Structure formats: structure tokens, C-alpha cells
Short mmCIF file of C-alpha atoms in Angstrom, two decimals:
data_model
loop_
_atom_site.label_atom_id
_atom_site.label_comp_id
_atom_site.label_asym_id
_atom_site.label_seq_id
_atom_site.Cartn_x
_atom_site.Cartn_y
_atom_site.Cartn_z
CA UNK I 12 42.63 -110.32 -62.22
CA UNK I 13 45.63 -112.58 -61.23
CA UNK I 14 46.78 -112.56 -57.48
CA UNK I 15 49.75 -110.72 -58.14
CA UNK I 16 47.93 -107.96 -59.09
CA UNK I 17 45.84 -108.24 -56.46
CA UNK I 18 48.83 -108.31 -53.98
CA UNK I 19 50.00 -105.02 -56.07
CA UNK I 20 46.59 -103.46 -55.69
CA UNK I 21 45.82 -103.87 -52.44
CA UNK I 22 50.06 -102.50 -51.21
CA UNK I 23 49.55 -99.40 -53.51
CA UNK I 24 46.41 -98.68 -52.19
CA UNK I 25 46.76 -99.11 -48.11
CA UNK I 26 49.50 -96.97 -46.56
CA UNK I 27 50.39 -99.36 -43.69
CA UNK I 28 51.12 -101.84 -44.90
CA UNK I 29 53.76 -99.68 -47.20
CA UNK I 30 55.09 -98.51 -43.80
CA UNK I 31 55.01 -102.00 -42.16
CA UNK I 32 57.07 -103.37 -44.89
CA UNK I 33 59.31 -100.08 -45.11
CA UNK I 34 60.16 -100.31 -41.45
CA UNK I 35 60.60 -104.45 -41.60
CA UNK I 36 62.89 -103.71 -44.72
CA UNK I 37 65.09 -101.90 -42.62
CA UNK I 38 64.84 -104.08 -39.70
CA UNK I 39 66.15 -106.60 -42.15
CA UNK I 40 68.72 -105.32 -43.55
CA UNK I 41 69.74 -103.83 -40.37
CA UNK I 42 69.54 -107.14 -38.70
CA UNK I 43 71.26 -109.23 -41.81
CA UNK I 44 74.16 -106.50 -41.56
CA UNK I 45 74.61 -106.91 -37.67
CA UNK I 46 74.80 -111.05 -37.94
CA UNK I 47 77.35 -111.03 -40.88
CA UNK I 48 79.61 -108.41 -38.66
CA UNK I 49 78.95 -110.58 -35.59
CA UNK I 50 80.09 -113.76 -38.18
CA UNK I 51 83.49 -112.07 -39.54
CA UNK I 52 84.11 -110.42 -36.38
CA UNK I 53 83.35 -112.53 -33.71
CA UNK I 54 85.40 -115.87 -34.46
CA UNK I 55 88.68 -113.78 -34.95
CA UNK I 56 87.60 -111.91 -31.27
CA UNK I 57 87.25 -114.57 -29.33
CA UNK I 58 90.33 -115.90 -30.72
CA UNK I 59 92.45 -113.24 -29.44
CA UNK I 60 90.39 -113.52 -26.30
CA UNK I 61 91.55 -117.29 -25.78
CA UNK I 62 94.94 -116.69 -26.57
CA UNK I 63 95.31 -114.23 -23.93
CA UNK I 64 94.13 -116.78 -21.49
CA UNK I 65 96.52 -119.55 -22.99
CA UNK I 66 99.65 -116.68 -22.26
CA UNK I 67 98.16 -116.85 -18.57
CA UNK I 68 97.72 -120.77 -18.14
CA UNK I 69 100.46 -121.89 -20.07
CA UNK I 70 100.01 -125.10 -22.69
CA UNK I 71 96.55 -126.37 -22.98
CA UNK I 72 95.94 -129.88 -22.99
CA UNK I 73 92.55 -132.01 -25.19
CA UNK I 74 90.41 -130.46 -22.08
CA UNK I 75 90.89 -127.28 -22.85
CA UNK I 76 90.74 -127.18 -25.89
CA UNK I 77 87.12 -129.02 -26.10
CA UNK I 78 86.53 -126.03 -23.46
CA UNK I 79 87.19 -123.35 -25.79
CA UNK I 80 85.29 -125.15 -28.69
CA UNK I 81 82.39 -125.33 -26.06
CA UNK I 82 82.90 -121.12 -24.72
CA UNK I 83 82.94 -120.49 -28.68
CA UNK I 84 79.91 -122.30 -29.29
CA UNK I 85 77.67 -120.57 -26.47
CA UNK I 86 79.05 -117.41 -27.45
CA UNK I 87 77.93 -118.04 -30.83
CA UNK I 88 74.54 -119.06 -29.82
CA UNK I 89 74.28 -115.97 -27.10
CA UNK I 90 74.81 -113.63 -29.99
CA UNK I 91 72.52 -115.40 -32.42
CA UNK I 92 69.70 -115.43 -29.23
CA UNK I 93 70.36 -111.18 -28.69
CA UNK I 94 69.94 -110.82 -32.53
CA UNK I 95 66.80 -112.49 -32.74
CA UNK I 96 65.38 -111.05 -29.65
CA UNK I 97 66.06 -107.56 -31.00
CA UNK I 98 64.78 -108.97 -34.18
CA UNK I 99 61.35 -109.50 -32.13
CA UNK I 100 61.46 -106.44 -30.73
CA UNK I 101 62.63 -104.12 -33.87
CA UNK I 102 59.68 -106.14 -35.53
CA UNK I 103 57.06 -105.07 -32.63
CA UNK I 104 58.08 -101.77 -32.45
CA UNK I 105 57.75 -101.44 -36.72
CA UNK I 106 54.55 -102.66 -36.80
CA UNK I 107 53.33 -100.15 -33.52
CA UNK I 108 55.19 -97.03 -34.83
CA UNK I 109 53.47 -97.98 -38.50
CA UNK I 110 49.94 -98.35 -36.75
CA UNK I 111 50.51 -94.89 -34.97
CA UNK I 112 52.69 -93.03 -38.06
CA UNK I 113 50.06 -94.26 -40.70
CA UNK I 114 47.43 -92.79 -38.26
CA UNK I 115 48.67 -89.70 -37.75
CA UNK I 116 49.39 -89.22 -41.38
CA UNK I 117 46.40 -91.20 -42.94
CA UNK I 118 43.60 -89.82 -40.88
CA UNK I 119 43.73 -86.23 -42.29
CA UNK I 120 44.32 -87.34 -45.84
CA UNK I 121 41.39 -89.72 -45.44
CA UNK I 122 39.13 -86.80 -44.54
CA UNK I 123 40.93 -84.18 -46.90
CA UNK I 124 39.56 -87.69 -49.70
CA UNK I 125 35.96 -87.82 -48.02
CA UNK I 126 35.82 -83.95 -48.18
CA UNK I 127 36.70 -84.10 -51.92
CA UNK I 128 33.75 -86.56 -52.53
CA UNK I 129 31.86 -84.24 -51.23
CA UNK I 130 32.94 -81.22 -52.80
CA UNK I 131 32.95 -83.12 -55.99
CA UNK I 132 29.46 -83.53 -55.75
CA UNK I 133 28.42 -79.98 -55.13
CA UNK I 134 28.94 -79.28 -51.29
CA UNK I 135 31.28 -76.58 -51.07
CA UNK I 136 30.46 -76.15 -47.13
CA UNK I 137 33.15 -79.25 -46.15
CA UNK I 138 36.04 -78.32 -44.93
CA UNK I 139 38.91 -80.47 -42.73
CA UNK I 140 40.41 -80.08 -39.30
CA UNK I 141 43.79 -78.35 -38.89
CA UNK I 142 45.51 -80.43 -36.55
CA UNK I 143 49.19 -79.23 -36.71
CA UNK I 144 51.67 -76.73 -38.78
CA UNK I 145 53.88 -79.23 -39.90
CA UNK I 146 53.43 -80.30 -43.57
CA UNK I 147 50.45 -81.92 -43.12
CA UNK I 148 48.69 -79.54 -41.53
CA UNK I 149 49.71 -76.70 -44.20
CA UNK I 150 48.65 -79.05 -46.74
CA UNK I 151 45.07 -78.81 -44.78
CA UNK I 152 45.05 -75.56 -44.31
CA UNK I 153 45.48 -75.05 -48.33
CA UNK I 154 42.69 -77.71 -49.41
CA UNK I 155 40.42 -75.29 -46.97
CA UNK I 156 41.52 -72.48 -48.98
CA UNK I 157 40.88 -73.48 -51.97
CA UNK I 158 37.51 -74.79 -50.82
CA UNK I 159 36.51 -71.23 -49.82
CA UNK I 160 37.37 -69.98 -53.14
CA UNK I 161 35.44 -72.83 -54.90
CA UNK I 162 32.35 -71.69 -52.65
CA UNK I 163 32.94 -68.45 -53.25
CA UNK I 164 33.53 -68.87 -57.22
CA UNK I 165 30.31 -71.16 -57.21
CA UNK I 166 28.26 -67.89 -55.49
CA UNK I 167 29.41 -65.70 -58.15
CA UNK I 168 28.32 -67.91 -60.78
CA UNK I 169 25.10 -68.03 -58.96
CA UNK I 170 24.59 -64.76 -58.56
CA UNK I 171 26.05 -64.19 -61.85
CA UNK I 172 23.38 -66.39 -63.78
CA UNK I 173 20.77 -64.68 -61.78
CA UNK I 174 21.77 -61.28 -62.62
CA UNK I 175 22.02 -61.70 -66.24
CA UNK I 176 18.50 -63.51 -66.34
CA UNK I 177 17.09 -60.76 -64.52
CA UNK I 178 19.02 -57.98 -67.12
CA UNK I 179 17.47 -59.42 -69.88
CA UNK I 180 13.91 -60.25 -68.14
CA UNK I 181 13.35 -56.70 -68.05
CA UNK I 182 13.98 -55.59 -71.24
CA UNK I 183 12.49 -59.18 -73.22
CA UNK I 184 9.34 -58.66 -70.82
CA UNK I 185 9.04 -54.74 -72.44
CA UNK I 186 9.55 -56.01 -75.67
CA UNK I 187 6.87 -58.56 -75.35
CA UNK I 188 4.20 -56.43 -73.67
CA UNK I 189 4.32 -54.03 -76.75
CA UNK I 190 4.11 -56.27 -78.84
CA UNK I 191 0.80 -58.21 -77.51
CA UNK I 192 -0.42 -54.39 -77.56
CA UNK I 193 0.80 -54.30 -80.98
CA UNK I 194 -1.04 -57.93 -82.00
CA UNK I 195 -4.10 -56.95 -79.87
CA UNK I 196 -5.21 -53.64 -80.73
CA UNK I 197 -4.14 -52.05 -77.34
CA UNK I 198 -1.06 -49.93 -78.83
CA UNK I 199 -1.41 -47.85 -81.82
CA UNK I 200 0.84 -49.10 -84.43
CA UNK I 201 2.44 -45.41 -84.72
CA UNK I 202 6.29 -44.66 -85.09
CA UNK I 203 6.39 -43.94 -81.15
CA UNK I 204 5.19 -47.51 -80.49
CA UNK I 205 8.10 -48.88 -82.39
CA UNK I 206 10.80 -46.32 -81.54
CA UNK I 207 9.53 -47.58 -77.88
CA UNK I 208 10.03 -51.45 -79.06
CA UNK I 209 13.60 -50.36 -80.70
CA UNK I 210 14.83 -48.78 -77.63
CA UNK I 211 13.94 -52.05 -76.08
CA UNK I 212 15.88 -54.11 -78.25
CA UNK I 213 19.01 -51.87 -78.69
CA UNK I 214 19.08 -51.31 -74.89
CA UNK I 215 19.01 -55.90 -74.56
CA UNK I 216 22.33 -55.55 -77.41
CA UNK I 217 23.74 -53.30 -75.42
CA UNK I 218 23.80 -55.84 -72.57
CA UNK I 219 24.24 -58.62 -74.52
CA UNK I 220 27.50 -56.48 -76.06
CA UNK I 221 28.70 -55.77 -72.31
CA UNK I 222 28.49 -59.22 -70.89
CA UNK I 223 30.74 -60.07 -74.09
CA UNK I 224 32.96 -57.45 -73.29
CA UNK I 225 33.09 -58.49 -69.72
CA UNK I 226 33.79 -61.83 -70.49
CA UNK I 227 36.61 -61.06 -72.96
CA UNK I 228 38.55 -58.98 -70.03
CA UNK I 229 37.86 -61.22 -67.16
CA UNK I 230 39.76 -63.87 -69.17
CA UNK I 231 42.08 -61.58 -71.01
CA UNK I 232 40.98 -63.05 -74.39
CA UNK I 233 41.93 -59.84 -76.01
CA UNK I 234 45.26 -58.04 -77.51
CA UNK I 235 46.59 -54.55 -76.53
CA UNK I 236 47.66 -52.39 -79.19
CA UNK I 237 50.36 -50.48 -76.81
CA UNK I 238 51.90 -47.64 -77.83
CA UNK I 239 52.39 -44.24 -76.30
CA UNK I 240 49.35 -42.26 -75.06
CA UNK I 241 49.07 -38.88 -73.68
CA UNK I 242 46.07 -38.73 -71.16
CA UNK I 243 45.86 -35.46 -70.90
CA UNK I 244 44.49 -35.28 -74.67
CA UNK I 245 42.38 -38.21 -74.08
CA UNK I 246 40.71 -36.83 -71.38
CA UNK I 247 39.86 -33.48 -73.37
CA UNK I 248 38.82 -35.33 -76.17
CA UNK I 249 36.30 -37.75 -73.74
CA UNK I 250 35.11 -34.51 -72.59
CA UNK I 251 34.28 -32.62 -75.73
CA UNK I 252 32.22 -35.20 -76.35
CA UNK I 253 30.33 -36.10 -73.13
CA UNK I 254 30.00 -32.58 -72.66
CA UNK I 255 26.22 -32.22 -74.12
CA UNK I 256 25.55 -34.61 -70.84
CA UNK I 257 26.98 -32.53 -68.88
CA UNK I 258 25.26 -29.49 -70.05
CA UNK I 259 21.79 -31.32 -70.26
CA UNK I 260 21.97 -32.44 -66.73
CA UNK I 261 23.35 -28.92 -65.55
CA UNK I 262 26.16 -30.42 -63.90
CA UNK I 263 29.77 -28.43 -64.69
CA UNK I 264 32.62 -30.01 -66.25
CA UNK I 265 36.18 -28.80 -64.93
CA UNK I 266 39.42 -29.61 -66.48
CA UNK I 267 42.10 -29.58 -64.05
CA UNK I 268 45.13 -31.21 -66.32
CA UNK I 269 49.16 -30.34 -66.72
CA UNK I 270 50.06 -28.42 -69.78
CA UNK I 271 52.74 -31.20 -70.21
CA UNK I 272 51.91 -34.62 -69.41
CA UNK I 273 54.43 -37.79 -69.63
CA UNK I 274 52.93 -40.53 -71.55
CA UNK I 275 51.97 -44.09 -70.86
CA UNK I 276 52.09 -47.02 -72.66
CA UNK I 277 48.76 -47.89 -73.23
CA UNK I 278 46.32 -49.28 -76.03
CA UNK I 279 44.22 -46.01 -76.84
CA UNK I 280 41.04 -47.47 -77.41
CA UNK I 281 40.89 -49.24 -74.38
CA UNK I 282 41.82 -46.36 -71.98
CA UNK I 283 39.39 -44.66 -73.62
CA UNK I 284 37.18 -47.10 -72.86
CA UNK I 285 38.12 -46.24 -69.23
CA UNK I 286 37.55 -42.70 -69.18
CA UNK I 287 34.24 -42.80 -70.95
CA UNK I 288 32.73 -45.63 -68.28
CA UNK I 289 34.35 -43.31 -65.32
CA UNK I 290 33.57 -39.59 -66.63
CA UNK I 291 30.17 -40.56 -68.10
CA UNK I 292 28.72 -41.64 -64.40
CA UNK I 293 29.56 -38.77 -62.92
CA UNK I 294 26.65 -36.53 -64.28
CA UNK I 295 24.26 -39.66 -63.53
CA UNK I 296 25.22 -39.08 -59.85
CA UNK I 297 25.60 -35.29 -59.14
CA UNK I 298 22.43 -32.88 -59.29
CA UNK I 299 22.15 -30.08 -61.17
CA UNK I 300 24.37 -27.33 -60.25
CA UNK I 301 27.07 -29.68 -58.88
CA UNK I 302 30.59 -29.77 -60.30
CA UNK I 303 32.83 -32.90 -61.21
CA UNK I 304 36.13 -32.14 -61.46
CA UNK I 305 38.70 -33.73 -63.56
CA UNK I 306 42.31 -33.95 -62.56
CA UNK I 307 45.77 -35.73 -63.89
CA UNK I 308 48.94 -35.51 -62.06
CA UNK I 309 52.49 -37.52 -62.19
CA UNK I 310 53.36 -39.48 -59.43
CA UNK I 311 57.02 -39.96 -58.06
CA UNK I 312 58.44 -42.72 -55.90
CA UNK I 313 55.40 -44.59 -53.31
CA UNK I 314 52.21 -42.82 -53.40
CA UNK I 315 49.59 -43.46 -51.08
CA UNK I 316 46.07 -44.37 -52.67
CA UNK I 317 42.91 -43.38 -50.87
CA UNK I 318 42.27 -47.44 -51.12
CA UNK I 319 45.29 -48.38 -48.63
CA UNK I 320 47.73 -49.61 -51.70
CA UNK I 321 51.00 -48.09 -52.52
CA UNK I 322 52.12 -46.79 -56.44
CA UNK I 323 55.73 -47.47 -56.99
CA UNK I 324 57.55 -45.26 -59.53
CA UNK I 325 56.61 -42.78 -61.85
CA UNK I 326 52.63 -43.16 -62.79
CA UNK I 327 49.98 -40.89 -64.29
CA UNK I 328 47.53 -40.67 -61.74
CA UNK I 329 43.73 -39.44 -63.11
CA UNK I 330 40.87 -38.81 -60.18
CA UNK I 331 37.26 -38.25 -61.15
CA UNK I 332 35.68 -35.68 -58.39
CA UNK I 333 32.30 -34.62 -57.86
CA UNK I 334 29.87 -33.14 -54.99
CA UNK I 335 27.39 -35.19 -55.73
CA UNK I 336 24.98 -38.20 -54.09
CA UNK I 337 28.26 -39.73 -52.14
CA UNK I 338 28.65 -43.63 -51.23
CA UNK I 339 28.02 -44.73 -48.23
CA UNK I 340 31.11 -46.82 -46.35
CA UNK I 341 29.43 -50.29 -46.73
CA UNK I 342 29.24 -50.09 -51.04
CA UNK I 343 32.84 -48.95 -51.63
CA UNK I 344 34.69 -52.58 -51.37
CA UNK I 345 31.91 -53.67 -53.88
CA UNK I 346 31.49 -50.66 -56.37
CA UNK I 347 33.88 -52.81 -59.00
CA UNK I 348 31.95 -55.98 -58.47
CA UNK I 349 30.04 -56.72 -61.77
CA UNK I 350 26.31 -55.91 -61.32
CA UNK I 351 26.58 -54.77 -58.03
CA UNK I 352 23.66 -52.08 -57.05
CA UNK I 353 23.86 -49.19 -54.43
CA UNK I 354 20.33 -48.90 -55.17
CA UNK I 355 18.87 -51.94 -55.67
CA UNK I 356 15.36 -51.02 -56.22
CA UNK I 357 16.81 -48.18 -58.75
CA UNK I 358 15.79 -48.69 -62.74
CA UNK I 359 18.43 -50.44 -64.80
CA UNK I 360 17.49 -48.38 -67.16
CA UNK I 361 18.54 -45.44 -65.17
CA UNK I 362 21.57 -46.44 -64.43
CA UNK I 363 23.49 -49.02 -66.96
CA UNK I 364 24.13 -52.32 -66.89
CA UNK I 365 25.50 -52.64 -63.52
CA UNK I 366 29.37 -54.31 -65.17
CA UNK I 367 31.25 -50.99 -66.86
CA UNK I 368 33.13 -50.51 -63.67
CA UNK I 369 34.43 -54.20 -63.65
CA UNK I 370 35.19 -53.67 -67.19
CA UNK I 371 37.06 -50.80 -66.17
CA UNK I 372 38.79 -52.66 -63.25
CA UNK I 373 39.71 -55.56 -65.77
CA UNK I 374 40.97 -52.90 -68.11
CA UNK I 375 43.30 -50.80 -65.79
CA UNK I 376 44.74 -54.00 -64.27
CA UNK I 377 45.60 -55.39 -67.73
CA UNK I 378 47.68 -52.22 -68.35
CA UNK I 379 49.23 -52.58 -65.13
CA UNK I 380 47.79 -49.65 -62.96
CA UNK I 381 44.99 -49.47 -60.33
CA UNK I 382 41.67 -48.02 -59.75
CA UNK I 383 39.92 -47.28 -56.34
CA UNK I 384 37.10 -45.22 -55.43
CA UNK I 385 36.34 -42.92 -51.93
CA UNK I 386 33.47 -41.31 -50.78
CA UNK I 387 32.88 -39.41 -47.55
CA UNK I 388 29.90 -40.64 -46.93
CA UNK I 389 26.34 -40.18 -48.78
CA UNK I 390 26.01 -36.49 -49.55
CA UNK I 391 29.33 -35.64 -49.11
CA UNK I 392 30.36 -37.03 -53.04
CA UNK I 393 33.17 -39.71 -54.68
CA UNK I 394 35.77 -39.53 -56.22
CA UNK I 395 37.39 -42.28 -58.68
CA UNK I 396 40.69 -42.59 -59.88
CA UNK I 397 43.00 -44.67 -61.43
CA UNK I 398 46.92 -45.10 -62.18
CA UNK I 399 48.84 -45.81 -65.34
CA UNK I 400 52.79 -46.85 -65.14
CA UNK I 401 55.01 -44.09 -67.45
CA UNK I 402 55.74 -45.36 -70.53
#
């Protein structure tokens, strides 16, 4: 490596010395422009100085004149003395106010640079001092932001990796354990053993078909076919066919819908989707003899949701009601997190795979409405709901 690229290196990479030679640049330049004034100016100055004083003395003789040659001379060399003392001084001062400047300024970005390392390598706990609200200090504040949602990204792929292996523990572990009762003798090899292994195996696709599902909508890898949707014949259609749950699990169905119902713009399967996820939990949750209660109404103008947001415009708004179990205060921020568990030591197979509400959530959003959940309390049952824009 030659030494000019060296030289190159080592400026580019050492902020100081970039604001050393900025500030002596100017110094120069300020300095070369103030001694070619003083040269133009100052010879034709103290030339009308001198012939002032000729008007007052009269004719000058040889003396005089080597007088004024000498008075031009120190004036000359008093200016060129001031410019290089403030040359000495301007110099001083750069190199200080560079020393303090590149400080102040290089000091956080050498920690925000340290921190990166660090977060580079896997420690998501670094984080850098604030020290001011000027640019700098906003720039800090937003590498700590995005820091916390690293760390917080990194914990749900954690927890995500954990949840999935456990999903599919469960069910592989079932699977194996018949079949080792199967290969040893223990089982009967009867059509009840097997419909007990294929229950197994369709309920591991199942997953396996959700957390594909889930993945498609979390990164919107799929296509809407929009076109207008009445809800209110969605919804009876959802419900003359989760009905038999309904009835099975004593729980009554109410229809509480418009006779005439605006529609949205929406891709039918999809919604669908929706209402099937939201209306098929609510037996799982109620007792027998409870109601659930389904209700669509259009919105006008803001409309406060139970949730603290605000719907703007005209919306379809659908609510899910029941009397059932209730969610305590603590669960409601989280019901839409994927795999989250009010009951954690409840079955899985008892109550899904843990992600059709994110699903959902994804879903909703993608069609540009909301969906929120409230609960009085346990006991006192929920209520879901969410909002689609008119079409």
C-alpha cells in the first residue's frame, strides 16, 4: 500500500484531523484574503495619509522623503506582524475547538460503533447514552429504538421456535407412542388404534398448514381477490354451518344482523376465513346454556372502539358476544399474539393451535379494518369484533 494511500486512509478514517484541516483551510484562506487586501489597500492608504501631511508641512525635502519610505516600511511590517499573530492564534484556537467539536461529536458515534459490535454479535441488551436533543442526540435516541425492537424481534423468534417445537412435540410424541404399541404388541392393531394414529397426524397438518398460513399473512405474500361482499350473508352462511357446534355444545346461536347491509370491498374467502376463526371459538368458551350473540351494524363518522382507537368514515362493524368464561384484564393486550395461552396448562388439543387469531389480525389489517377484543373480567364474558371500510 503506497503512502498516499496511507495518508488517504488514515484522513478518511479519523474525524479530527478532517476538522483540524477544515478549520486551518479556512484560517488560510481567511488569512491569504486579509494580506492581499492589506497589499492593494494599504500602499494607496498610506499614500493619501502622507499627502495630507505634505498639505500641512509644505515641500518635503530627501529627509522626508527617506522618512516616509521608512513610516511605510514599519507599517508594512506592523501589519504583516498582526496577521501572523492572528495567524497563531486562529491556528490555536482551530486545533482546540477541533479537539473539543470532534469530542463532542465523536464520542457518541464511537459508542453508537462499539454498541453495534456488540449487537452484531448477538447482545441486544447495549444501548447508548442520550446526552442532548440536538441531532446527535435524536440520532441516539433512534439507534436505542431500534435496538429494543431488535431485542424484542429476537424474543419472538425465540419464543416463536420454542412454541412451534413444542406444537409438534406433542402430537409427533402421540404418534410415536402408538406406534411402539403398534410394533410391540401393547396396542391392538384394530381400526380405533389407527383412527387414533390418523387423528394424530391430521391434527400435526393442521399445524403445519397454520404456521404456513401464518407466515404467508405476516409477510403479506398473498393476493386479495377484492370485490364486493355483503357480511351480513357471510355471516348467515358461517353460521348454518357451525351451527351443529353450537347445538352439540348447547350453547345458542343469535343472529342480530340489518335486513340491508352496505357492502365492503373485501376478498370473500378470506373474510370468511375471519368469521369462521372468530364465531367458531365462541362455543369453545361459553358453557352450555350460554348464548353468543352475533351482531353487524354501519358505522358513521369517528366511532369509538372498546380498544381506545377511533373508525373514521363509514365501516361495517361485526362484534362476536357471549356470556361465557370472560378474560381476565392482564390477557386482552396479548389475545392476538400468535400462540399466546390464557391457560397455559390447557390441552392444545382442546383448544387449537394457539395462531388463528393472529391470522385473523393479519387478515383484517390487510383489508384495512381493525379487530379488538373486551372482556369484563373472568365470568363476566368477551366480546370480539372487527371493522371493514364500505366499499
Amino acid at each position: 500500500m503506497s503512502l498516499k494511500t496511507l495518508r488517504r486512509k488514515f484522513l478518511q478514517t479519523r474525524l479530527i484531523w478532517k476538522l483540524m484541516i477544515s478549520y486551518g483551510a479556512v484560517i488560510v484562506i481567511g488569512l491569504t484574503t486579509m494580506a492581499l487586501a492589506a497589499e492593494s489597500v494599504a500602499p494607496a492608504s498610506f499614500e493619501r495619509h502622507m499627502m495630507g501631511m505634505r498639505t500641512m508641512m509644505g515641500q518635503i525635502g530627501p529627509g522626508m522623503q527617506q522618512l516616509e519610505a521608512d513610516l511605510f516600511t514599519n507599517y508594512r511590517a506592523a501589519i504583516t506582524e498582526a496577521l501572523l499573530l492572528a495567524a497563531g492564534v486562529a491556528l490555536v484556537t482551530a486545533v482546540v475547538v477541533s479537539i473539543f467539536v470532534s469530542r463532542r461529536v465523536v464520542t457518541p458515534i464511537h459508542e453508537m460503533m462499539q454498541a453495534s459490535h456488540h449487537i452484531a454479535a448477538g447482545h441486544y441488551h447495549e444501548r447508548v447514552n442520550v446526552t442532548g436533543e440536538d441531532e446527535l442526540g435524536q440520532l441516539a435516541h433512534s439507534f436505542n429504538q431500534m435496538v429494543s425492537t431488535l431485542e424484542k424481534t429476537e424474543t419472538m423468534r425465540r419464543e416463536l421456535m420454542a412454541n412451534v417445537a413444542h406444537e409438534l412435540r406433542t402430537p409427533l410424541s402421540s404418534i410415536k407412542g402408538y406406534m411402539e404399541g403398534l410394533v410391540d404388541g401393547v396396542l391392538p392393531a384394530q381400526a380405533e388404534t389407527y383412527q387414533q394414529v390418523y387423528r394424530e397426524a391430521d391434527r400435526l397438518q393442521r399445524l403445519v398448514n397454520d404456521l404456513q398460513e401464518l407466515s404467508r399473512v405476516e409477510a403479506r405474500a398473498f393476493d386479495f381477490n377484492r370485490q364486493r361482499v355483503t357480511l351480513s350473508e357471510l355471516i348467515r352462511q358461517i353460521s348454518a354451518r357451525l351451527r351443529p357446534q353450537f347445538e352439540e355444545k348447547g350453547v345458542i346461536l343469535n343472529l342480530n344482523l340489518p335486513t340491508v347491509l352496505p357492502p365492503v370491498l373485501a376478498d370473500e374467502d378470506r373474510i370468511c376465513q375471519v368469521l369462521t376463526n372468530l364465531m367458531g371459538n365462541a362455543p369453545q368458551y361459553t358453557p352450555g346454556g350460554g348464548q353468543v350473540a352475533v351482531a353487524a351494524e354501519v358505522t358513521n363518522g369517528p366511532h369509538q372502539l372498546p380498544n381506545g382507537d377511533t373508525l373514521a368514515g363509514r365501516q361495517v362493524v361485526v362484534t362476536f358476544k357471549d356470556n361465557g368464561l370472560g378474560i381476565a384484564a392482564e390477557h386482552l393486550p396479548h389475545l392476538f399474539t400468535r400462540f399466546y395461552r390464557i391457560d397455559k396448562s390447557r390441552s392444545r388439543a382442546g383448544g387449537g393451535s394457539g395462531i388463528g387469531l393472529t391470522i385473523a389480525r393479519h387478515l383484517v389489517e390487510a383489508h384495512g379494518g381493525k379487530i379488538w377484543v373486551k372482556s369484563a373480567g373472568e365470568g363476566n364474558g368477551s366480546e370480539f369484533g372487527f371493522s371493514l371500510p364500505l366499499a
